[in-house]
PDB file of C-alpha atoms in Angstrom:
ATOM      1  CA  UNK A   7      34.397  46.881  -1.520  1.00  0.00           C
ATOM      2  CA  UNK A   8      31.535  48.239  -0.239  1.00  0.00           C
ATOM      3  CA  UNK A   9      30.755  50.344  -3.351  1.00  0.00           C
ATOM      4  CA  UNK A  10      30.865  46.502  -5.060  1.00  0.00           C
ATOM      5  CA  UNK A  11      28.319  45.289  -2.876  1.00  0.00           C
ATOM      6  CA  UNK A  12      25.907  48.358  -3.532  1.00  0.00           C
ATOM      7  CA  UNK A  13      26.403  47.298  -6.841  1.00  0.00           C
ATOM      8  CA  UNK A  14      24.325  43.940  -6.808  1.00  0.00           C
ATOM      9  CA  UNK A  15      21.104  45.716  -6.837  1.00  0.00           C
ATOM     10  CA  UNK A  16      18.201  43.395  -8.050  1.00  0.00           C
ATOM     11  CA  UNK A  17      16.824  40.161  -7.189  1.00  0.00           C
ATOM     12  CA  UNK A  18      19.244  37.225  -6.858  1.00  0.00           C
ATOM     13  CA  UNK A  19      18.423  33.531  -6.682  1.00  0.00           C
ATOM     14  CA  UNK A  20      20.465  30.537  -5.061  1.00  0.00           C
ATOM     15  CA  UNK A  21      21.740  28.454  -7.536  1.00  0.00           C
ATOM     16  CA  UNK A  22      20.746  24.997  -5.677  1.00  0.00           C
ATOM     17  CA  UNK A  23      23.047  23.149  -8.039  1.00  0.00           C
ATOM     18  CA  UNK A  24      26.584  25.630  -7.060  1.00  0.00           C
ATOM     19  CA  UNK A  25      25.035  26.329  -3.362  1.00  0.00           C
ATOM     20  CA  UNK A  26      25.744  24.501  -0.324  1.00  0.00           C
ATOM     21  CA  UNK A  27      24.075  24.986   2.894  1.00  0.00           C
ATOM     22  CA  UNK A  28      26.147  22.518   5.067  1.00  0.00           C
ATOM     23  CA  UNK A  29      26.733  21.799   8.346  1.00  0.00           C
ATOM     24  CA  UNK A  30      29.404  20.281  10.687  1.00  0.00           C
ATOM     25  CA  UNK A  31      29.471  18.767  14.127  1.00  0.00           C
ATOM     26  CA  UNK A  32      31.454  16.512  16.097  1.00  0.00           C
ATOM     27  CA  UNK A  33      30.853  12.773  16.384  1.00  0.00           C
ATOM     28  CA  UNK A  34      31.594  10.476  19.729  1.00  0.00           C
ATOM     29  CA  UNK A  35      33.398  13.906  20.496  1.00  0.00           C
ATOM     30  CA  UNK A  36      36.668  12.156  18.206  1.00  0.00           C
ATOM     31  CA  UNK A  37      35.372  12.703  14.724  1.00  0.00           C
ATOM     32  CA  UNK A  38      33.149  15.144  12.130  1.00  0.00           C
ATOM     33  CA  UNK A  39      30.178  14.357  10.489  1.00  0.00           C
ATOM     34  CA  UNK A  40      29.674  16.719   7.675  1.00  0.00           C
ATOM     35  CA  UNK A  41      26.178  17.289   6.183  1.00  0.00           C
ATOM     36  CA  UNK A  42      24.061  19.372   3.802  1.00  0.00           C
ATOM     37  CA  UNK A  43      20.359  20.007   2.716  1.00  0.00           C
ATOM     38  CA  UNK A  44      20.136  19.494  -0.792  1.00  0.00           C
ATOM     39  CA  UNK A  45      16.767  20.840  -1.603  1.00  0.00           C
ATOM     40  CA  UNK A  46      16.110  24.563  -0.650  1.00  0.00           C
ATOM     41  CA  UNK A  47      15.281  27.823  -2.568  1.00  0.00           C
ATOM     42  CA  UNK A  48      16.198  31.272  -1.590  1.00  0.00           C
ATOM     43  CA  UNK A  49      16.635  34.697  -2.387  1.00  0.00           C
ATOM     44  CA  UNK A  50      18.589  38.236  -1.912  1.00  0.00           C
ATOM     45  CA  UNK A  51      16.891  41.357  -2.909  1.00  0.00           C
ATOM     46  CA  UNK A  52      19.219  44.287  -3.036  1.00  0.00           C
ATOM     47  CA  UNK A  53      17.778  47.788  -3.229  1.00  0.00           C
ATOM     48  CA  UNK A  54      18.903  51.184  -5.109  1.00  0.00           C
ATOM     49  CA  UNK A  55      19.889  52.228  -1.721  1.00  0.00           C
ATOM     50  CA  UNK A  56      22.440  49.701  -1.401  1.00  0.00           C
ATOM     51  CA  UNK A  57      23.517  46.497   0.353  1.00  0.00           C
ATOM     52  CA  UNK A  58      22.460  47.557   3.758  1.00  0.00           C
ATOM     53  CA  UNK A  59      18.730  47.679   2.718  1.00  0.00           C
ATOM     54  CA  UNK A  60      18.893  44.063   1.435  1.00  0.00           C
ATOM     55  CA  UNK A  61      16.912  41.211   2.314  1.00  0.00           C
ATOM     56  CA  UNK A  62      17.505  37.511   2.023  1.00  0.00           C
ATOM     57  CA  UNK A  63      14.827  34.586   2.357  1.00  0.00           C
ATOM     58  CA  UNK A  64      16.043  30.828   2.478  1.00  0.00           C
ATOM     59  CA  UNK A  65      13.398  27.771   2.829  1.00  0.00           C
ATOM     60  CA  UNK A  66      14.781  24.357   3.202  1.00  0.00           C
ATOM     61  CA  UNK A  67      12.985  21.226   2.716  1.00  0.00           C
ATOM     62  CA  UNK A  68      14.612  19.353   5.962  1.00  0.00           C
ATOM     63  CA  UNK A  69      14.051  16.016   4.544  1.00  0.00           C
ATOM     64  CA  UNK A  70      16.906  17.128   2.288  1.00  0.00           C
ATOM     65  CA  UNK A  71      19.188  16.201   4.925  1.00  0.00           C
ATOM     66  CA  UNK A  72      22.508  14.410   3.681  1.00  0.00           C
ATOM     67  CA  UNK A  73      25.237  13.068   5.780  1.00  0.00           C
ATOM     68  CA  UNK A  74      26.246  10.076   3.450  1.00  0.00           C
ATOM     69  CA  UNK A  75      24.702   7.991   5.676  1.00  0.00           C
ATOM     70  CA  UNK A  76      20.836   6.574   5.293  1.00  0.00           C
ATOM     71  CA  UNK A  77      20.538   5.093   8.970  1.00  0.00           C
ATOM     72  CA  UNK A  78      22.009   8.459  10.286  1.00  0.00           C
ATOM     73  CA  UNK A  79      19.976  10.767   7.877  1.00  0.00           C
ATOM     74  CA  UNK A  80      16.745   8.608   8.890  1.00  0.00           C
ATOM     75  CA  UNK A  81      17.441   8.935  12.473  1.00  0.00           C
ATOM     76  CA  UNK A  82      17.840  12.909  11.693  1.00  0.00           C
ATOM     77  CA  UNK A  83      14.645  13.251  10.300  1.00  0.00           C
ATOM     78  CA  UNK A  84      12.894  11.183  13.406  1.00  0.00           C
ATOM     79  CA  UNK A  85      11.277  12.770  16.676  1.00  0.00           C
ATOM     80  CA  UNK A  86      14.553  12.653  17.927  1.00  0.00           C
ATOM     81  CA  UNK A  87      16.068  15.385  15.779  1.00  0.00           C
ATOM     82  CA  UNK A  88      13.834  17.179  13.326  1.00  0.00           C
ATOM     83  CA  UNK A  89      10.909  15.548  13.306  1.00  0.00           C
ATOM     84  CA  UNK A  90      10.580  16.341   9.950  1.00  0.00           C
ATOM     85  CA  UNK A  91       6.568  14.928   9.563  1.00  0.00           C
ATOM     86  CA  UNK A  92       5.545  17.897  11.827  1.00  0.00           C
ATOM     87  CA  UNK A  93       8.054  20.469  10.835  1.00  0.00           C
ATOM     88  CA  UNK A  94       9.109  19.989   6.850  1.00  0.00           C
ATOM     89  CA  UNK A  95      11.100  23.115   6.396  1.00  0.00           C
ATOM     90  CA  UNK A  96      13.653  25.058   8.137  1.00  0.00           C
ATOM     91  CA  UNK A  97      13.487  28.765   7.366  1.00  0.00           C
ATOM     92  CA  UNK A  98      15.776  31.624   7.511  1.00  0.00           C
ATOM     93  CA  UNK A  99      14.632  35.718   7.006  1.00  0.00           C
ATOM     94  CA  UNK A 100      17.127  38.312   7.434  1.00  0.00           C
ATOM     95  CA  UNK A 101      16.416  41.292  10.000  1.00  0.00           C
ATOM     96  CA  UNK A 102      19.805  43.057   8.679  1.00  0.00           C
ATOM     97  CA  UNK A 103      22.277  42.891   6.248  1.00  0.00           C
ATOM     98  CA  UNK A 104      25.096  45.163   6.789  1.00  0.00           C
ATOM     99  CA  UNK A 105      28.904  45.693   5.300  1.00  0.00           C
ATOM    100  CA  UNK A 106      31.188  44.013   8.039  1.00  0.00           C
ATOM    101  CA  UNK A 107      34.246  45.746   7.465  1.00  0.00           C
ATOM    102  CA  UNK A 108      36.133  42.835   5.688  1.00  0.00           C
ATOM    103  CA  UNK A 109      34.510  43.224   2.392  1.00  0.00           C
ATOM    104  CA  UNK A 110      31.643  40.882   3.419  1.00  0.00           C
ATOM    105  CA  UNK A 111      28.498  41.509   4.785  1.00  0.00           C
ATOM    106  CA  UNK A 112      27.293  40.308   8.016  1.00  0.00           C
ATOM    107  CA  UNK A 113      23.857  38.588   7.538  1.00  0.00           C
ATOM    108  CA  UNK A 114      21.309  38.686  10.859  1.00  0.00           C
ATOM    109  CA  UNK A 115      18.132  37.086  10.711  1.00  0.00           C
ATOM    110  CA  UNK A 116      15.580  34.446  12.044  1.00  0.00           C
ATOM    111  CA  UNK A 117      16.527  30.744  11.745  1.00  0.00           C
ATOM    112  CA  UNK A 118      13.678  28.692  12.336  1.00  0.00           C
ATOM    113  CA  UNK A 119      14.285  24.900  13.220  1.00  0.00           C
ATOM    114  CA  UNK A 120      11.366  23.157  14.100  1.00  0.00           C
ATOM    115  CA  UNK A 121       8.941  25.180  16.289  1.00  0.00           C
ATOM    116  CA  UNK A 122      11.988  27.856  17.746  1.00  0.00           C
ATOM    117  CA  UNK A 123      13.197  30.725  16.071  1.00  0.00           C
ATOM    118  CA  UNK A 124      16.710  32.190  17.259  1.00  0.00           C
ATOM    119  CA  UNK A 125      18.319  35.375  15.561  1.00  0.00           C
ATOM    120  CA  UNK A 126      21.518  34.216  14.371  1.00  0.00           C
ATOM    121  CA  UNK A 127      24.108  36.351  12.466  1.00  0.00           C
ATOM    122  CA  UNK A 128      26.565  34.790   9.977  1.00  0.00           C
ATOM    123  CA  UNK A 129      29.661  37.065   8.575  1.00  0.00           C
ATOM    124  CA  UNK A 130      30.023  36.156   4.976  1.00  0.00           C
ATOM    125  CA  UNK A 131      32.875  36.877   2.509  1.00  0.00           C
ATOM    126  CA  UNK A 132      32.272  38.424  -0.780  1.00  0.00           C
ATOM    127  CA  UNK A 133      33.673  36.595  -3.758  1.00  0.00           C
ATOM    128  CA  UNK A 134      32.884  38.649  -6.634  1.00  0.00           C
ATOM    129  CA  UNK A 135      30.547  38.228  -9.487  1.00  0.00           C
ATOM    130  CA  UNK A 136      31.005  36.640 -12.945  1.00  0.00           C
ATOM    131  CA  UNK A 137      28.816  36.630 -16.067  1.00  0.00           C
ATOM    132  CA  UNK A 138      29.101  32.420 -16.867  1.00  0.00           C
ATOM    133  CA  UNK A 139      29.264  31.265 -20.303  1.00  0.00           C
ATOM    134  CA  UNK A 140      25.127  31.099 -20.208  1.00  0.00           C
ATOM    135  CA  UNK A 141      25.204  34.722 -20.228  1.00  0.00           C
ATOM    136  CA  UNK A 142      23.694  34.707 -16.333  1.00  0.00           C
ATOM    137  CA  UNK A 143      25.239  37.055 -13.368  1.00  0.00           C
ATOM    138  CA  UNK A 144      26.327  35.449 -10.444  1.00  0.00           C
ATOM    139  CA  UNK A 145      27.728  36.516  -7.345  1.00  0.00           C
ATOM    140  CA  UNK A 146      29.604  34.520  -4.823  1.00  0.00           C
ATOM    141  CA  UNK A 147      29.672  34.152  -0.755  1.00  0.00           C
ATOM    142  CA  UNK A 148      30.599  31.896   1.477  1.00  0.00           C
ATOM    143  CA  UNK A 149      30.053  32.565   5.451  1.00  0.00           C
ATOM    144  CA  UNK A 150      30.215  30.287   8.696  1.00  0.00           C
ATOM    145  CA  UNK A 151      28.792  30.544  12.201  1.00  0.00           C
ATOM    146  CA  UNK A 152      27.973  28.327  14.989  1.00  0.00           C
ATOM    147  CA  UNK A 153      24.845  27.917  16.817  1.00  0.00           C
ATOM    148  CA  UNK A 154      24.127  25.503  19.584  1.00  0.00           C
ATOM    149  CA  UNK A 155      21.482  22.786  18.993  1.00  0.00           C
ATOM    150  CA  UNK A 156      19.665  22.457  21.985  1.00  0.00           C
ATOM    151  CA  UNK A 157      18.766  26.160  21.777  1.00  0.00           C
ATOM    152  CA  UNK A 158      16.408  24.939  18.664  1.00  0.00           C
ATOM    153  CA  UNK A 159      15.220  21.654  20.603  1.00  0.00           C
ATOM    154  CA  UNK A 160      17.265  19.331  19.116  1.00  0.00           C
ATOM    155  CA  UNK A 161      18.481  17.688  21.939  1.00  0.00           C
ATOM    156  CA  UNK A 162      18.877  14.104  21.683  1.00  0.00           C
ATOM    157  CA  UNK A 163      21.790  12.608  22.815  1.00  0.00           C
ATOM    158  CA  UNK A 164      23.822   9.611  23.963  1.00  0.00           C
ATOM    159  CA  UNK A 165      26.533   9.258  26.838  1.00  0.00           C
ATOM    160  CA  UNK A 166      29.484   7.376  25.780  1.00  0.00           C
ATOM    161  CA  UNK A 167      31.488   5.092  28.347  1.00  0.00           C
ATOM    162  CA  UNK A 168      34.340   7.557  27.798  1.00  0.00           C
ATOM    163  CA  UNK A 169      31.826  10.335  29.769  1.00  0.00           C
ATOM    164  CA  UNK A 170      31.532  12.412  26.519  1.00  0.00           C
ATOM    165  CA  UNK A 171      28.273  12.026  24.384  1.00  0.00           C
ATOM    166  CA  UNK A 172      27.528  11.152  21.046  1.00  0.00           C
ATOM    167  CA  UNK A 173      26.734  14.509  18.908  1.00  0.00           C
ATOM    168  CA  UNK A 174      28.428  17.586  20.001  1.00  0.00           C
ATOM    169  CA  UNK A 175      25.899  20.510  20.963  1.00  0.00           C
ATOM    170  CA  UNK A 176      27.450  23.158  18.617  1.00  0.00           C
ATOM    171  CA  UNK A 177      26.961  22.795  15.268  1.00  0.00           C
ATOM    172  CA  UNK A 178      29.130  24.926  12.713  1.00  0.00           C
ATOM    173  CA  UNK A 179      27.016  25.866   9.608  1.00  0.00           C
ATOM    174  CA  UNK A 180      28.807  26.266   6.385  1.00  0.00           C
ATOM    175  CA  UNK A 181      27.181  28.268   3.714  1.00  0.00           C
ATOM    176  CA  UNK A 182      28.527  28.862   0.250  1.00  0.00           C
ATOM    177  CA  UNK A 183      26.506  30.831  -2.388  1.00  0.00           C
ATOM    178  CA  UNK A 184      26.154  31.187  -6.005  1.00  0.00           C
ATOM    179  CA  UNK A 185      23.380  33.406  -7.013  1.00  0.00           C
ATOM    180  CA  UNK A 186      21.866  34.520 -10.543  1.00  0.00           C
ATOM    181  CA  UNK A 187      20.762  37.791 -10.852  1.00  0.00           C
ATOM    182  CA  UNK A 188      17.020  36.948 -11.983  1.00  0.00           C
ATOM    183  CA  UNK A 189      15.640  40.752 -12.093  1.00  0.00           C
TER     184      UNK A 189
END
């Protein structure tokens, strides 16, 4: 599979209509809330030397958060969470991309939320390539990782009468990528 990954040379642009930058966290310790960011840009550049020299950059418009609940989205946009007036973007810049031995790649990089930057590694499975009906060459990847929201200054919470908390500290990032070769 590494040979196929090394064949992905060039610049690939995330297709925002077929890519999902999502997250899941526990709510009231008994259910899950899912959401996504719907406005983002991103590129991956793979040099002739192969996937290990690749670079990725993603910029997310933080106000595009969508949990299918306007009140919750408003709270997430406030100073209690993302403080989007002060920090309108979330960014990810790779520092290392390497085959992971499972046919995919581990993408390590700097994730910046608010004014905090932390290194995060996301293991991705490689779903393959295809040419769509419009002649675009596409590559697909899926990845998940878990972060601690307090590590990024997202500390708001409320204690429940049962002794738990309203919002889990752990957040699972779910990323489904469809990238189009642009150069």
